[in-house]
Coordinates of C-alpha atoms in Angstrom, one line a residue:
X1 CA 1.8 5.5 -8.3
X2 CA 4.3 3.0 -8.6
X3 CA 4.9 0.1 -10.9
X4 CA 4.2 -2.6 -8.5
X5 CA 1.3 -0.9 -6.9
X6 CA -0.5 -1.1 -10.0
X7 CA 0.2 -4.3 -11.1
X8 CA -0.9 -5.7 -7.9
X9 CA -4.1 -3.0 -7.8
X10 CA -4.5 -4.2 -11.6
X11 CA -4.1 -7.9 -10.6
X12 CA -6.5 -7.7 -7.5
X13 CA -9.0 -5.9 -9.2
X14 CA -9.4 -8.0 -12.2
X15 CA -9.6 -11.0 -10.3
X16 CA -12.3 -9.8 -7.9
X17 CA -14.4 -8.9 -10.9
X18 CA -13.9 -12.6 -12.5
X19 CA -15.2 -13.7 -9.0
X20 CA -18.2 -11.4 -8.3
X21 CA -19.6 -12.0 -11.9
X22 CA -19.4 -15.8 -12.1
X23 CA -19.2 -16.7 -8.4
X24 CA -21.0 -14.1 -5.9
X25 CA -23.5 -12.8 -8.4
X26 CA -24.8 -16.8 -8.9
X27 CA -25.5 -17.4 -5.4
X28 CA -29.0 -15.7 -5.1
X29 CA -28.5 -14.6 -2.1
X30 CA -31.4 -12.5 -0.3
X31 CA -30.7 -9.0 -0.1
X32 CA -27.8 -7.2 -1.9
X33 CA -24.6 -9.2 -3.0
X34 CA -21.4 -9.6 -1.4
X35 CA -19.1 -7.0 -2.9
X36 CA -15.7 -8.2 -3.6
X37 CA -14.2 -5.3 -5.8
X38 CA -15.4 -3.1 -3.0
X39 CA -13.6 -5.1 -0.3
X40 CA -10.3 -5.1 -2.4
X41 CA -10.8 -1.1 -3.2
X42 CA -10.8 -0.8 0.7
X43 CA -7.6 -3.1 1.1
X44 CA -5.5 -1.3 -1.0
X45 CA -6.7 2.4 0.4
X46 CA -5.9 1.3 4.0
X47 CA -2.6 0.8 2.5
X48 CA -1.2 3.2 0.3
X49 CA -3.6 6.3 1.8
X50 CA -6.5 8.7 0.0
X51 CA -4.9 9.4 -3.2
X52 CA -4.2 6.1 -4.7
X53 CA -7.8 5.0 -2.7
X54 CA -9.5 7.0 -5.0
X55 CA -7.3 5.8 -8.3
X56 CA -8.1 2.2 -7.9
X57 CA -11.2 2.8 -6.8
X58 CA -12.3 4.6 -10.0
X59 CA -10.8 2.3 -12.2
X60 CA -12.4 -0.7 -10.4
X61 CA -15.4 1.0 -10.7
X62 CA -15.4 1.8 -14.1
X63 CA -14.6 -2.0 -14.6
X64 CA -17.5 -3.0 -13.2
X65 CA -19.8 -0.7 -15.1
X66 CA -18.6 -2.0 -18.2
X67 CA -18.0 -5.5 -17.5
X68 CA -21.7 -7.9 -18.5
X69 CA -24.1 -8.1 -17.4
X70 CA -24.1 -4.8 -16.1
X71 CA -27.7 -3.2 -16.4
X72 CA -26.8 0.3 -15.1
X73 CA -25.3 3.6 -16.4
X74 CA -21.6 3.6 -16.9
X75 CA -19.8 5.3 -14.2
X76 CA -22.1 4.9 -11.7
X77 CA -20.1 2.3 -9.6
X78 CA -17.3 3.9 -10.7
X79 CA -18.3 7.4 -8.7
X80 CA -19.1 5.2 -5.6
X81 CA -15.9 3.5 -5.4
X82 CA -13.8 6.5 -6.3
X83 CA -15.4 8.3 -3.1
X84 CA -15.1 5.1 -1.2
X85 CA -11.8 4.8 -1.7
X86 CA -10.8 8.2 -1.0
X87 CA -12.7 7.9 2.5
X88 CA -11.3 4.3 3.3
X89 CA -7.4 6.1 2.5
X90 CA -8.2 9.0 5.5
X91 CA -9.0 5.9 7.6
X92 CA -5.3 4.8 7.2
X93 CA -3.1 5.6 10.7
X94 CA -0.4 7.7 10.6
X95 CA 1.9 4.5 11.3
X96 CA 0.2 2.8 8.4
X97 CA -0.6 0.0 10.7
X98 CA -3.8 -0.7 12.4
X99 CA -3.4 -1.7 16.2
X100 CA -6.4 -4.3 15.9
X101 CA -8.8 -5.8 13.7
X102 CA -11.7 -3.6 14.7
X103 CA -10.5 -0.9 13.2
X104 CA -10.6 -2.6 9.7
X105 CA -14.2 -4.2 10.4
X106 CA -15.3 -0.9 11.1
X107 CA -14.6 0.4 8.0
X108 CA -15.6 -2.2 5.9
X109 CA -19.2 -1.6 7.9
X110 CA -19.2 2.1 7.3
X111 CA -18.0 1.8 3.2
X112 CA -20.5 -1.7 3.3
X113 CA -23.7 1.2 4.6
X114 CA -22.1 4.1 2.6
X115 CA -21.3 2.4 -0.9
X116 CA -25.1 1.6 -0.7
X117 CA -26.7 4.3 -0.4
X118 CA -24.5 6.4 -2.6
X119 CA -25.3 3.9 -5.1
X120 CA -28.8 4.1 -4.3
X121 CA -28.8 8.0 -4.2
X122 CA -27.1 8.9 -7.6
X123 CA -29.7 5.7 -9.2
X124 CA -32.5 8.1 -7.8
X125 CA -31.0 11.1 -9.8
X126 CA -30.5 9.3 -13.0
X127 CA -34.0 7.6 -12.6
X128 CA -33.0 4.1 -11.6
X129 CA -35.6 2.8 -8.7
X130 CA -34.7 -0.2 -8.3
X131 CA -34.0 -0.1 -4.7
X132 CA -36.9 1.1 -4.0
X133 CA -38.8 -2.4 -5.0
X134 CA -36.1 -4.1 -3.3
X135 CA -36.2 -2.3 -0.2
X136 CA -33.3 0.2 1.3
X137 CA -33.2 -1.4 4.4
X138 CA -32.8 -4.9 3.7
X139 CA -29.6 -3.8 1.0
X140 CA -28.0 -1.6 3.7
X141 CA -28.7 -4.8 6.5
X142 CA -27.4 -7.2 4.4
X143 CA -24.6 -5.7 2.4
X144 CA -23.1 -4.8 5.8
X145 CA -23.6 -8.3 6.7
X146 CA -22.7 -9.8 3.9
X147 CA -19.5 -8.0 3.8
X148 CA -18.9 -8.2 7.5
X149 CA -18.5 -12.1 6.9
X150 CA -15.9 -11.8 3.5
X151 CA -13.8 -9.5 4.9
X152 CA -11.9 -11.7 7.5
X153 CA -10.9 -13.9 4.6
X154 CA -9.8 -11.2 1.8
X155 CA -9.1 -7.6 3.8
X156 CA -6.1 -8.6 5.8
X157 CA -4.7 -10.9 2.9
X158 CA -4.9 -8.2 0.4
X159 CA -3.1 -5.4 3.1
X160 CA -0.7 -8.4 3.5
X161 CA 0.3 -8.6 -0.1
X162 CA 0.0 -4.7 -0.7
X163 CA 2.4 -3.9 2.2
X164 CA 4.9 -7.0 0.9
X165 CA 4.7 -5.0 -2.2
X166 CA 5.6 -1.7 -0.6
X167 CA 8.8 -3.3 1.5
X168 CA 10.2 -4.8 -2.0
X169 CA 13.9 -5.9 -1.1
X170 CA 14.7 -6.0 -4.8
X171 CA 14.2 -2.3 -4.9
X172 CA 15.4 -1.3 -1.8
X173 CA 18.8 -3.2 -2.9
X174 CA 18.8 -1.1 -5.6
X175 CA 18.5 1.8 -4.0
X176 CA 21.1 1.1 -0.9
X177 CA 23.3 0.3 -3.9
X178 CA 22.7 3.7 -5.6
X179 CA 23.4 7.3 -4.8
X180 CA 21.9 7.1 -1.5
X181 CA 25.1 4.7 -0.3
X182 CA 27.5 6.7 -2.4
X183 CA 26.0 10.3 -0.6
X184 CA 26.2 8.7 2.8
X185 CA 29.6 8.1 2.2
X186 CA 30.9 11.4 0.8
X187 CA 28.6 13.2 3.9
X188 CA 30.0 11.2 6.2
X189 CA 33.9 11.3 5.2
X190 CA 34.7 7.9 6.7
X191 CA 37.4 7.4 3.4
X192 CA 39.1 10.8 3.7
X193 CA 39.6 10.2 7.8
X194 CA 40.9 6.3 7.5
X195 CA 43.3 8.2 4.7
X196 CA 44.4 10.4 6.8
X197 CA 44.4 8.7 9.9
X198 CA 46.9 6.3 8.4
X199 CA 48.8 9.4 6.7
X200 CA 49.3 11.2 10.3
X201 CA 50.4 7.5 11.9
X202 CA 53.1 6.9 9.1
X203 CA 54.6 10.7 9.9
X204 CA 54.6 10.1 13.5
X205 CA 56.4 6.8 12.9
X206 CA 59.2 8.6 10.8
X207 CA 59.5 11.1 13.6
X208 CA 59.9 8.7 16.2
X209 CA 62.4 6.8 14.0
X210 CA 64.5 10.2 13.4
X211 CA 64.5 11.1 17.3
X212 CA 65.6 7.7 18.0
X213 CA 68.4 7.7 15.4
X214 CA 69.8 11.0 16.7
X215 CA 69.6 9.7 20.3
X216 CA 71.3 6.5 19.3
X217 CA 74.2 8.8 17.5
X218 CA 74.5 11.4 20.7
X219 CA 75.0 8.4 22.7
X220 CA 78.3 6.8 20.6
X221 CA 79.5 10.1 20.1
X222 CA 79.6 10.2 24.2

């Protein structure tokens, strides 16, 4: 992963958890909370694909689990997000581009629906139950709603940013500057032709100066 991809993941990330834990997490709102850090995990996978899905989504994760007032195990989240993350990166086209806004919406849905209840099912294996007193349904409803309604306002910002990040004309000065302008040059030969271009029109200029000379000479000695 490169440099700017993880200060902008790192960036992102840290400031979506500053917001869920002193913002989101105050509003008491019925049902599950609005997930920001999973919204920015499935930004950044729709961008830079599976892999790097499943990197920031771990650490995120893990960020989460340790940051107060978490009350679960650690590495919990961190699980859910790293399979999120690796699901919401298969989503990404093969042109990297999505040709409408459904097609982001529709994820955020499905990893809204997902993250839940893979959240819910590795609690039930490590004895947490509290979504059972809450009630499945109403998390999965409103999570997906919930996270329906943030996404318009943080998803296609945060694709914005990480594809800005990608097309960085800093670096690809740099490397238009480097070995990939000096290669294209050697393969292409443009130097050695001008050079001997201009080498072939100088010899035919002396050779049409020499048959002129001796034509010129012929001609007195007539």
């Amino acid at each position: 992963m490169r440099f700017n991809r993880m200060l902008l993941s790192t960036t992102l990330v840290v400031v979506a958890l500053v917001v869920q834990v002193c913002v989101l997490a105050r509003l008491q709102l019925p049902g599950a909370v609005p997930d920001l850090m999973l919204l920015v995990v499935l930004a950044l996978a729709m961008v830079y694909g599976h892999v790097a899905g499943a990197f920031i989504g771990f650490g995120a994760g893990l960020l989460a689990d340790l940051a107060p007032p978490a009350d679960h195990a650690a590495g919990r989240y961190a699980l859910v997000l790293c399979v999120i993350g690796y699901l919401a990166g298969l989503a990404r086209p093969d042109t990297g581009q999505f040709k409408s806004a459904a097609g982001p919406m529709a994820v955020v849905v499905a990893a809204a629906i997902g993250s839940t209840l893979l959240y819910a099912g590795v609690g039930a294996l490590v004895g947490d139950t509290a979504a059972r007193h809450v009630g499945l349904g109403s998390l999965l409803f409103t999570a997906a709603v919930y996270d329906l309604l943030l996404a318009p306002f943080t998803v296609p910002l945060i694709m914005a940013l990480a594809r800005r990040g990608e097309n960085d004309p800093l670096a690809d000065s740099q490397s238009s500057s480097g070995t990939d302008v000096s290669s294209g040059w050697l393969s292409s030969g443009t130097g050695l032709r001008i050079g001997s271009q201009r080498s072939g029109l100088r010899v035919k200029a002396a050779r049409t100066r020499a048959a002129r000379a001796g034509r010129i000479k012929g001609v007195k000695r007539l």
